Amino acid sequence: MKTAPRAIRPGGRTDPPPPPPPTTVKPARRPRTDRRAWAAFALLTGPMLLGLGVFKYLAIGWSFLLSLSQARGTITLGHWVGLDNYRTLLADPAFRGSLVQILLFTAFIVPVTFAASLGLALLVHRIRRGRAVLRTAFLIPTAVSYVAASLLWKMCLFNGLPSGIANMIGSWFGSSAVPWIQSTHPPLYWVVLVTLRLWLQVGFYMVLFLAGLQGIPRDVYEAAALDGATGLRLLRRITLPLLRNTSVAVLMLQFIAAFQAFDEFYNLFSSGLSGTGTAPVQTPLVYLYNTAMGDQDYGIGSAGAFLLTALIVCVTLLQGRITGFGKKEG
Amino acid sequence: MTTLRTVFRASRRSGRGLLAGLLTVLFLTPFYLMLRNALMDTKGLTTPHWTWWPTSMHWENFTALFSDPTLHMGQALGNSLVIAGITAPVSTLLASAAGYALARIPVPGRGVVLALVVATLMIPGSVTFVPTFVVVGALGGINTLWGIIAPGLFNPFAVLLFRNFYLQFPSEIEEAGRLDGLGWLGLYRRIALPSSGAMLASLGALAFIDSWNAFLWPLVVGQDPSAWTAQIALSTFLTSQTINLPGLFAGAVVTITPLVVMFLVAQRYIVEGIATSGLKG
C-alpha cells in the first residue's frame, strides 16, 4: 500500500522552481516531484477549466460573432451584418422599454430589500428567546422557487377575486376588490412583484447581515454605551459603519439579482389564467427569451445578451464607485 | 428612575417579541395557504366566501396530479431529482479539486489559471443563456438532461471559496501525509477532502437548492415534456388555459416539499454556507 517515502522539498511552497519548458526533453537534474505537481495540478483543475472553456469562453466568443451576423433560426456563422443587430435592438421600443422597466425595478427593489433584510437581521440578533425559530421562519421561503411563489401570489394572495387575501383585507377597510396584476394605473402589480421578491429573498440577505453583526465585538458597544450613545445613534455610528463590507457585498448581490429578474415576471404576467394577454411589464431577460426562443433569432438574442451584460457591468462599476466614495469618508 | 428604566426596557423587549411573532406568522402564512388550497376543491377556492380551514379534505388532488397525462409531473419530478442529484455533488467536488490545486500545488502559471476562472465570474449567469444555448445546441444537448446539467457543473464561485478554504489549511498535516509517502493527489484525496466536510455539505446543499429551483435554463433547454423539470411542469400548468386551481397548489406543494424538508434538516450547514460564502449567485 505504502509507496517509498520521497524527500520533502525544502521551501517548496514558498519558492517554486521555474517552469519546465513543455516541449523540450526534461534535463536530468530537474526534481521528479515537479512533473508530478504539474500532472496533479492539471488533473485537478482540468475538468473545471475544460467546462469553463466550453460553456463560458467558447459560448461567449461564438455568441459575439453571432451578434454580428444575421442568424434567424440558425446558430451557424457567416452572414455578416456588422452592428445591425445592435441597431435594430436599440431602435425597438419594446427593448428600450424593458431596459427602463428593469432600471425602475432595480431602483425600487434594492433599497427596499436592503432595509428589510437589515431590519430583520437586527431584530433576530437582538431577540433573546426563540432566535432559531425566528431565523428559520425568515429563511425557509428561500427554499421556495419563484414559480411556486408566483403561483401563490397570483392565484391566492393577490388574485382579483373578493376572496383573495389582499382583497379580503381591503374589504375590512371598505375598499372594493381590485385586479392586482392587471392594474397598471395605479401600478398595483408593483405591490405583487415587490412583496413576492421580499418574501423569497429577504432571509438570504438577513443571514449575511447576521454573520456581519456577529463579527462586531461586544466591547465596542459597551464602550459606546459608556459614552452615552443609545438606540439610533448606536446604529448609525457603530453598527452601520462596522457593517460596511457586508453592506457593499449585499448591495452588489441585490443589484445583480434585480437585473436578472426573469422568473416572476414570466410566471406572473404570462397570459393564461390571468387572462391579460399582454404583460404590463417585460424585463430584458423576458424580451431576450422571447426573441431567442420564440422568434429563434439568435443574432438579435446574442446582441441583447451583450448589451445587457454591458449594462450590468456599468451599474456594478458605478455602484462600486459610489460605495467607494463612502469608504473614504469613514 | 431605575424602575422606570426597567419598565421601559421590558416593554421595548416585549415590543420586539410581539413584532417578531407577527413577522413569523406573516412569513409562514403563505406555506399554510399553499397547503390549504391544495386540499380544497375548485368550488371552495372560487367562492367569495373565505374559510381558513378546508371544509372537506381533498387528498385526491395529489394523486390526480400524477395521473394527469398532460402534466408529466412524475417524470418532471424524477428529472429534477436526477439533475439536482448529479449537479450538487459533482459541481461541489469539481470546485473543491480545482480550489485545492489553486491553493496548494505550487506550479508556475497558476496565477493565470486563477485569473481565467475569476474572469468568468464577471458575466452574470442568466445573461449568458443565449450564448450557452448556442453551444449546448451545437453539441446536441437540447431536450436532454445532460444539456440541462452540464453548464451548471462548473461553478467558478465555488472554486474561489474552496481556494480560500484550502489556503488556510494548516500545512503541518500535509507534511505528515507527505512523510507517509502521499503525492499531491493522495494529499488531496486522503487529507484535504475528508477535512472539508462542512464546506462540501454547505456548498452542496446550496447547489442542490439552486439546481432544483432553476427556471430559465431548464425552460430554454427542456422544451420537450420528456426533459421538463418540476419547475417547468408547474409553470406550464400555471400558464396553460385549463383551470384546475387545487391541482396547481398541490403541484406547488409537491415541488417545494423536498427542499423545505432538506432545508429544515440541513439548516445549520446552509446558514453557515450562506454566511461564509457571502457572495453567492
Coordinates of N, CA and C in Angstrom, one line a residue, chain B residues 16-202:
Chain B
R16 N -40.4 44.1 20.8 CA -39.7 43.3 19.8 C -40.2 41.9 19.7
G17 N -40.6 41.3 20.8 CA -41.1 40.0 20.8 C -42.4 39.9 20.0
L18 N -43.2 40.9 20.2 CA -44.5 41.0 19.5 C -44.3 41.1 18.0
L19 N -43.4 42.0 17.7 CA -43.1 42.2 16.3 C -42.5 40.9 15.6
A20 N -41.6 40.3 16.4 CA -41.1 39.0 15.9 C -42.1 38.0 15.7
G21 N -43.1 37.9 16.6 CA -44.1 36.9 16.5 C -45.0 37.2 15.3
L22 N -45.4 38.5 15.1 CA -46.2 38.9 14.0 C -45.5 38.5 12.6
L23 N -44.2 38.9 12.6 CA -43.5 38.6 11.3 C -43.4 37.1 11.0
T24 N -43.2 36.3 12.1 CA -43.1 34.9 11.9 C -44.4 34.4 11.3
V25 N -45.5 34.8 11.8 CA -46.8 34.4 11.3 C -46.9 34.8 9.8
L26 N -46.5 36.1 9.6 CA -46.6 36.6 8.2 C -45.8 35.8 7.2
F27 N -44.6 35.4 7.6 CA -43.7 34.7 6.7 C -44.1 33.3 6.5
L28 N -44.8 32.7 7.5 CA -45.2 31.3 7.4 C -46.6 31.1 6.8
T29 N -47.4 32.2 6.8 CA -48.8 32.1 6.3 C -48.8 31.5 4.8
P30 N -48.0 32.0 3.9 CA -48.0 31.5 2.6 C -47.9 30.0 2.5
F31 N -47.1 29.4 3.4 CA -46.9 28.0 3.3 C -48.3 27.3 3.7
Y32 N -48.9 27.9 4.7 CA -50.1 27.3 5.2 C -51.2 27.4 4.1
L33 N -51.2 28.6 3.4 CA -52.2 28.8 2.4 C -52.0 27.8 1.2
M34 N -50.8 27.6 0.9 CA -50.5 26.7 -0.2 C -51.0 25.3 0.1
L35 N -50.8 24.8 1.3 CA -51.3 23.5 1.8 C -52.8 23.5 1.8
R36 N -53.4 24.5 2.4 CA -54.8 24.6 2.5 C -55.5 24.6 1.1
N37 N -54.9 25.4 0.1 CA -55.5 25.4 -1.2 C -55.3 24.0 -1.9
A38 N -54.3 23.4 -1.6 CA -54.0 22.1 -2.2 C -55.0 21.0 -1.8
L39 N -55.7 21.3 -0.6 CA -56.6 20.3 -0.1 C -58.1 20.7 -0.3
M40 N -58.3 21.8 -1.0 CA -59.7 22.3 -1.2 C -60.1 21.7 -2.6
D41 N -61.4 22.0 -2.9 CA -61.8 21.7 -4.2 C -62.1 23.0 -5.0
T42 N -62.2 23.0 -6.3 CA -62.3 24.2 -7.1 C -63.4 25.1 -6.6
K43 N -64.5 24.5 -6.2 CA -65.7 25.3 -5.8 C -65.3 26.1 -4.5
G44 N -64.7 25.4 -3.6 CA -64.3 26.1 -2.4 C -63.3 27.2 -2.6
L45 N -62.5 27.1 -3.6 CA -61.5 28.1 -3.8 C -62.0 29.3 -4.6
T46 N -63.1 29.1 -5.3 CA -63.5 30.2 -6.1 C -64.7 31.0 -5.5
T47 N -65.3 30.4 -4.5 CA -66.4 31.2 -3.9 C -65.9 32.4 -3.1
P48 N -66.7 33.5 -3.1 CA -66.2 34.7 -2.4 C -66.1 34.5 -0.9
H49 N -66.6 33.4 -0.5 CA -66.6 33.1 1.0 C -65.3 32.6 1.4
W50 N -64.7 33.3 2.4 CA -63.3 32.9 2.8 C -63.4 31.9 4.0
T51 N -62.6 30.8 3.9 CA -62.5 29.9 5.0 C -61.1 29.7 5.3
W52 N -60.7 29.6 6.6 CA -59.3 29.4 6.9 C -59.0 27.9 6.8
W53 N -60.1 27.1 7.0 CA -59.8 25.6 7.1 C -60.6 25.0 6.0
P54 N -60.1 24.0 5.2 CA -60.9 23.4 4.2 C -62.1 22.7 4.8
T55 N -63.2 22.8 4.1 CA -64.4 22.2 4.7 C -64.3 20.7 4.6
S56 N -63.7 20.2 3.5 CA -63.5 18.8 3.3 C -62.1 18.6 2.7
M57 N -61.4 17.5 3.1 CA -60.1 17.3 2.6 C -60.1 16.6 1.3
H58 N -59.4 17.1 0.3 CA -59.4 16.5 -1.0 C -58.0 16.0 -1.3
W59 N -57.6 14.9 -0.7 CA -56.3 14.4 -0.9 C -56.1 13.9 -2.3
E60 N -57.2 13.7 -3.0 CA -57.1 13.1 -4.4 C -56.5 14.2 -5.3
N61 N -56.4 15.4 -4.9 CA -55.7 16.4 -5.7 C -54.3 16.0 -6.0
F62 N -53.7 15.3 -5.0 CA -52.3 14.9 -5.2 C -52.2 13.8 -6.1
T63 N -53.1 12.8 -6.0 CA -53.0 11.6 -6.8 C -53.3 12.0 -8.3
A64 N -54.3 13.0 -8.4 CA -54.7 13.4 -9.7 C -53.5 14.0 -10.5
L65 N -52.7 14.7 -9.7 CA -51.5 15.3 -10.3 C -50.6 14.4 -11.0
F66 N -50.5 13.2 -10.5 CA -49.6 12.2 -11.1 C -50.3 11.4 -12.2
S67 N -51.7 11.4 -12.2 CA -52.4 10.6 -13.2 C -52.7 11.4 -14.4
D68 N -52.6 12.7 -14.3 CA -52.9 13.6 -15.5 C -51.8 13.4 -16.5
P69 N -52.1 12.9 -17.7 CA -51.1 12.6 -18.7 C -50.5 13.9 -19.3
T70 N -51.2 15.0 -19.3 CA -50.6 16.2 -19.9 C -49.6 16.9 -19.0
L71 N -49.6 16.5 -17.8 CA -48.7 17.3 -16.8 C -47.3 16.7 -16.8
H72 N -47.2 15.4 -16.9 CA -45.9 14.8 -16.8 C -45.2 15.0 -15.5
M73 N -46.0 15.2 -14.4 CA -45.5 15.6 -13.1 C -44.5 14.6 -12.6
G74 N -44.9 13.3 -12.7 CA -44.0 12.2 -12.2 C -42.6 12.3 -12.8
Q75 N -42.6 12.3 -14.2 CA -41.4 12.3 -14.9 C -40.6 13.6 -14.6
A76 N -41.3 14.8 -14.5 CA -40.6 16.0 -14.2 C -39.9 16.0 -12.9
L77 N -40.6 15.5 -11.9 CA -40.0 15.4 -10.5 C -38.8 14.5 -10.6
G78 N -38.9 13.4 -11.3 CA -37.8 12.5 -11.5 C -36.6 13.2 -12.1
N79 N -36.9 13.9 -13.2 CA -35.8 14.7 -13.9 C -35.2 15.6 -12.9
S80 N -36.0 16.4 -12.2 CA -35.4 17.4 -11.2 C -34.5 16.7 -10.2
L81 N -35.0 15.5 -9.8 CA -34.2 14.8 -8.8 C -32.8 14.3 -9.4
V82 N -32.9 13.8 -10.6 CA -31.6 13.4 -11.3 C -30.7 14.6 -11.5
I83 N -31.3 15.7 -12.0 CA -30.5 16.9 -12.3 C -29.8 17.5 -11.0
A84 N -30.6 17.7 -10.0 CA -30.1 18.3 -8.8 C -29.2 17.3 -8.1
G85 N -29.6 16.0 -8.2 CA -28.8 14.9 -7.5 C -27.4 14.8 -8.1
I86 N -27.3 15.0 -9.4 CA -26.0 15.0 -10.1 C -25.2 16.3 -9.9
T87 N -25.9 17.4 -10.1 CA -25.3 18.7 -10.1 C -24.6 19.0 -8.7
A88 N -25.4 18.7 -7.6 CA -24.9 19.1 -6.3 C -23.5 18.5 -6.0
P89 N -23.4 17.1 -6.0 CA -22.1 16.5 -5.6 C -21.1 16.8 -6.7
V90 N -21.4 16.7 -8.0 CA -20.3 16.8 -9.0 C -19.8 18.2 -9.0
S91 N -20.7 19.2 -9.0 CA -20.2 20.6 -9.1 C -19.3 20.9 -7.9
T92 N -19.8 20.4 -6.7 CA -19.0 20.7 -5.5 C -17.6 20.0 -5.5
L93 N -17.6 18.8 -5.9 CA -16.3 18.1 -6.0 C -15.4 18.7 -7.0
L94 N -15.9 19.1 -8.2 CA -15.0 19.7 -9.2 C -14.5 21.0 -8.7
A95 N -15.3 21.8 -8.0 CA -14.8 23.0 -7.4 C -13.8 22.8 -6.3
S96 N -14.0 21.8 -5.5 CA -13.1 21.5 -4.4 C -11.7 21.1 -5.0
A97 N -11.7 20.2 -6.0 CA -10.5 19.8 -6.6 C -9.7 21.0 -7.2
A98 N -10.4 21.8 -8.0 CA -9.7 22.9 -8.6 C -9.3 23.9 -7.5
G99 N -10.1 24.1 -6.5 CA -9.7 25.1 -5.5 C -8.5 24.6 -4.7
Y100 N -8.4 23.3 -4.5 CA -7.3 22.7 -3.8 C -6.0 22.9 -4.6
A101 N -6.1 22.6 -5.9 CA -4.9 22.7 -6.7 C -4.4 24.2 -6.8
L102 N -5.4 25.1 -6.9 CA -5.0 26.5 -7.0 C -4.5 27.1 -5.7
A103 N -4.8 26.4 -4.6 CA -4.4 26.9 -3.3 C -3.0 26.3 -2.9
R104 N -2.9 25.0 -3.2 CA -1.8 24.3 -2.6 C -0.7 23.8 -3.5
I105 N -0.9 23.5 -4.7 CA 0.1 23.0 -5.6 C 0.9 24.1 -6.3
P106 N 2.2 24.2 -5.9 CA 2.9 25.4 -6.4 C 3.5 25.2 -7.8
V107 N 2.6 25.4 -8.8 CA 3.2 25.3 -10.1 C 3.2 26.7 -10.7
P108 N 4.2 27.0 -11.5 CA 4.3 28.3 -12.1 C 3.1 28.5 -13.1
G109 N 2.6 29.7 -13.1 CA 1.5 29.9 -14.0 C 0.1 29.7 -13.4
R110 N 0.1 29.3 -12.1 CA -1.3 29.1 -11.6 C -2.1 30.4 -11.4
G111 N -1.3 31.5 -11.3 CA -2.0 32.8 -11.3 C -2.8 33.0 -12.5
V112 N -2.3 32.6 -13.7 CA -3.0 32.7 -14.9 C -4.3 31.9 -14.9
V113 N -4.1 30.7 -14.4 CA -5.3 29.8 -14.3 C -6.4 30.4 -13.4
L114 N -5.9 30.9 -12.3 CA -6.9 31.6 -11.3 C -7.6 32.7 -12.0
A115 N -6.8 33.5 -12.8 CA -7.4 34.7 -13.4 C -8.4 34.2 -14.5
L116 N -8.1 33.1 -15.1 CA -9.1 32.6 -16.1 C -10.4 32.2 -15.5
V117 N -10.3 31.6 -14.3 CA -11.5 31.2 -13.5 C -12.3 32.4 -13.0
V118 N -11.5 33.4 -12.4 CA -12.2 34.5 -11.9 C -12.9 35.4 -13.0
A119 N -12.2 35.4 -14.1 CA -12.8 36.3 -15.2 C -14.2 35.8 -15.6
T120 N -14.5 34.5 -15.5 CA -15.8 34.0 -15.9 C -16.9 34.5 -14.9
L121 N -16.5 35.0 -13.7 CA -17.4 35.5 -12.7 C -18.0 36.8 -13.1
M122 N -17.3 37.5 -14.0 CA -17.7 38.9 -14.4 C -19.1 38.9 -15.1
I123 N -19.3 37.8 -15.8 CA -20.6 37.9 -16.6 C -21.7 37.1 -15.9
P124 N -22.8 37.8 -15.5 CA -23.8 37.1 -14.8 C -24.4 35.9 -15.5
G125 N -24.7 34.9 -14.7 CA -25.1 33.6 -15.2 C -26.3 33.7 -16.2
S126 N -27.4 34.3 -15.7 CA -28.6 34.1 -16.6 C -28.5 35.0 -17.8
V127 N -27.6 36.0 -17.9 CA -27.5 36.7 -19.1 C -26.9 35.9 -20.2
T128 N -26.1 34.9 -19.8 CA -25.4 34.1 -20.8 C -26.2 33.0 -21.3
F129 N -27.5 33.0 -21.1 CA -28.3 31.9 -21.5 C -28.3 31.7 -23.1
V130 N -28.3 32.9 -23.8 CA -28.3 32.7 -25.2 C -26.9 32.1 -25.7
P131 N -25.8 32.7 -25.3 CA -24.5 32.0 -25.7 C -24.5 30.5 -25.3
T132 N -24.9 30.2 -24.1 CA -24.8 28.8 -23.6 C -25.7 28.0 -24.5
F133 N -26.9 28.5 -24.8 CA -27.8 27.8 -25.6 C -27.2 27.4 -27.0
V134 N -26.5 28.4 -27.5 CA -25.8 28.2 -28.8 C -24.9 27.0 -28.8
V135 N -24.0 27.0 -27.7 CA -23.1 25.9 -27.6 C -23.7 24.6 -27.3
V136 N -24.6 24.6 -26.3 CA -25.3 23.3 -26.0 C -26.1 22.8 -27.2
G137 N -26.7 23.7 -27.9 CA -27.4 23.3 -29.1 C -26.5 22.7 -30.2
A138 N -25.3 23.3 -30.3 CA -24.4 22.8 -31.3 C -23.9 21.4 -30.9
L139 N -23.8 21.2 -29.6 CA -23.3 19.9 -29.1 C -24.5 18.8 -29.0
G140 N -25.7 19.2 -29.4 CA -26.8 18.3 -29.4 C -27.4 18.1 -28.1
G141 N -27.4 19.1 -27.2 CA -27.9 18.9 -25.8 C -29.3 19.4 -25.6
I142 N -30.0 19.9 -26.7 CA -31.3 20.4 -26.5 C -32.3 19.2 -26.2
N143 N -33.2 19.4 -25.3 CA -34.1 18.4 -24.8 C -33.5 17.2 -24.2
T144 N -32.3 17.3 -23.7 CA -31.7 16.2 -23.0 C -31.4 16.6 -21.6
L145 N -31.3 15.7 -20.7 CA -31.0 16.0 -19.3 C -29.5 16.5 -19.2
W146 N -28.6 15.9 -19.9 CA -27.2 16.4 -19.8 C -27.1 17.8 -20.3
G147 N -27.9 18.2 -21.2 CA -27.9 19.6 -21.7 C -28.3 20.6 -20.6
I148 N -29.2 20.1 -19.7 CA -29.6 20.9 -18.6 C -28.5 20.9 -17.5
I149 N -27.9 19.7 -17.3 CA -27.0 19.6 -16.2 C -25.6 20.2 -16.5
A150 N -25.1 20.0 -17.7 CA -23.6 20.3 -18.0 C -23.2 21.7 -17.6
P151 N -23.9 22.8 -18.1 CA -23.3 24.1 -17.8 C -23.3 24.4 -16.3
G152 N -24.2 23.8 -15.6 CA -24.2 24.1 -14.1 C -23.2 23.4 -13.3
L153 N -22.4 22.5 -13.9 CA -21.4 21.8 -13.2 C -20.2 22.6 -12.8
F154 N -20.0 23.7 -13.5 CA -18.7 24.4 -13.4 C -19.0 25.8 -12.8
N155 N -18.7 25.8 -11.5 CA -19.1 27.0 -10.7 C -17.8 27.7 -10.2
P156 N -17.4 28.8 -10.9 CA -16.2 29.5 -10.6 C -16.2 30.0 -9.2
F157 N -17.4 30.4 -8.7 CA -17.5 31.0 -7.4 C -17.1 30.0 -6.3
A158 N -17.6 28.7 -6.5 CA -17.3 27.7 -5.5 C -15.8 27.4 -5.5
V159 N -15.2 27.5 -6.7 CA -13.7 27.3 -6.8 C -13.0 28.3 -5.9
L160 N -13.4 29.6 -6.0 CA -12.8 30.6 -5.2 C -13.0 30.4 -3.7
L161 N -14.2 30.0 -3.3 CA -14.5 29.7 -1.9 C -13.6 28.6 -1.4
F162 N -13.5 27.5 -2.2 CA -12.7 26.3 -1.8 C -11.2 26.7 -1.8
R163 N -10.8 27.6 -2.7 CA -9.4 28.0 -2.7 C -9.1 28.8 -1.4
N164 N -10.0 29.7 -1.0 CA -9.8 30.4 0.2 C -9.7 29.5 1.4
F165 N -10.6 28.5 1.4 CA -10.6 27.5 2.5 C -9.3 26.7 2.6
Y166 N -8.8 26.2 1.4 CA -7.6 25.4 1.5 C -6.4 26.2 1.7
L167 N -6.4 27.5 1.4 CA -5.3 28.4 1.7 C -5.0 28.5 3.2
Q168 N -6.1 28.4 4.0 CA -6.0 28.5 5.5 C -5.7 27.1 6.1
F169 N -5.6 26.1 5.3 CA -5.4 24.7 5.8 C -4.0 24.6 6.4
P170 N -3.9 24.1 7.6 CA -2.5 24.0 8.2 C -1.6 23.1 7.4
S171 N -0.4 23.5 7.2 CA 0.5 22.7 6.3 C 1.1 21.6 7.0
E172 N 1.1 21.6 8.4 CA 1.7 20.5 9.2 C 1.1 19.2 8.8
I173 N -0.2 19.2 8.7 CA -0.9 17.9 8.4 C -0.5 17.4 7.1
E174 N -0.3 18.3 6.1 CA 0.1 17.9 4.8 C 1.6 17.3 4.8
E175 N 2.4 18.0 5.6 CA 3.8 17.5 5.8 C 3.8 16.0 6.3
A176 N 2.9 15.8 7.3 CA 2.8 14.4 7.8 C 2.4 13.5 6.8
G177 N 1.4 13.8 6.0 CA 1.0 13.0 4.9 C 2.1 12.7 3.9
R178 N 2.8 13.8 3.6 CA 3.9 13.6 2.7 C 5.0 12.6 3.2
L179 N 5.2 12.7 4.5 CA 6.2 11.7 5.1 C 5.7 10.3 4.9
D180 N 4.4 10.1 4.9 CA 3.8 8.8 4.7 C 3.9 8.4 3.2
G181 N 4.4 9.3 2.4 CA 4.5 8.9 1.0 C 3.4 9.3 0.1
L182 N 2.6 10.2 0.5 CA 1.4 10.6 -0.3 C 1.9 11.6 -1.3
G183 N 1.4 11.5 -2.6 CA 1.7 12.5 -3.6 C 0.6 13.6 -3.5
W184 N 0.6 14.5 -4.5 CA -0.4 15.6 -4.4 C -1.8 15.1 -4.4
L185 N -2.1 14.1 -5.3 CA -3.4 13.6 -5.4 C -3.8 12.9 -4.2
G186 N -2.9 12.2 -3.6 CA -3.1 11.5 -2.4 C -3.4 12.4 -1.2
L187 N -2.6 13.5 -1.2 CA -2.8 14.5 -0.1 C -4.2 15.1 -0.2
Y188 N -4.7 15.4 -1.5 CA -6.0 15.9 -1.7 C -7.1 14.9 -1.3
R189 N -6.9 13.7 -1.7 CA -8.0 12.7 -1.5 C -8.0 12.2 -0.1
R190 N -6.8 12.0 0.5 CA -6.8 11.4 1.8 C -6.9 12.4 3.0
I191 N -6.4 13.6 2.7 CA -6.3 14.6 3.8 C -7.2 15.8 3.6
A192 N -7.0 16.5 2.5 CA -7.7 17.8 2.3 C -9.2 17.5 2.2
L193 N -9.6 16.6 1.3 CA -11.0 16.4 1.0 C -11.8 15.9 2.2
P194 N -11.3 14.9 3.0 CA -12.1 14.5 4.1 C -12.2 15.6 5.2
S195 N -11.3 16.5 5.3 CA -11.4 17.5 6.3 C -12.2 18.7 5.9
S196 N -12.7 18.7 4.7 CA -13.6 19.8 4.2 C -15.1 19.5 4.2
G197 N -15.4 18.6 5.1 CA -16.8 18.1 5.1 C -17.9 19.2 5.2
A198 N -17.6 20.1 6.1 CA -18.7 21.2 6.3 C -18.8 22.0 5.1
M199 N -17.7 22.3 4.4 CA -17.7 23.1 3.2 C -18.5 22.4 2.1
L200 N -18.1 21.1 2.0 CA -18.8 20.3 0.9 C -20.3 20.2 1.2
A201 N -20.6 20.0 2.4 CA -22.1 19.9 2.7 C -22.8 21.2 2.5
S202 N -22.2 22.3 2.9 CA -23.0 23.6 2.8 C -23.0 24.0 1.3

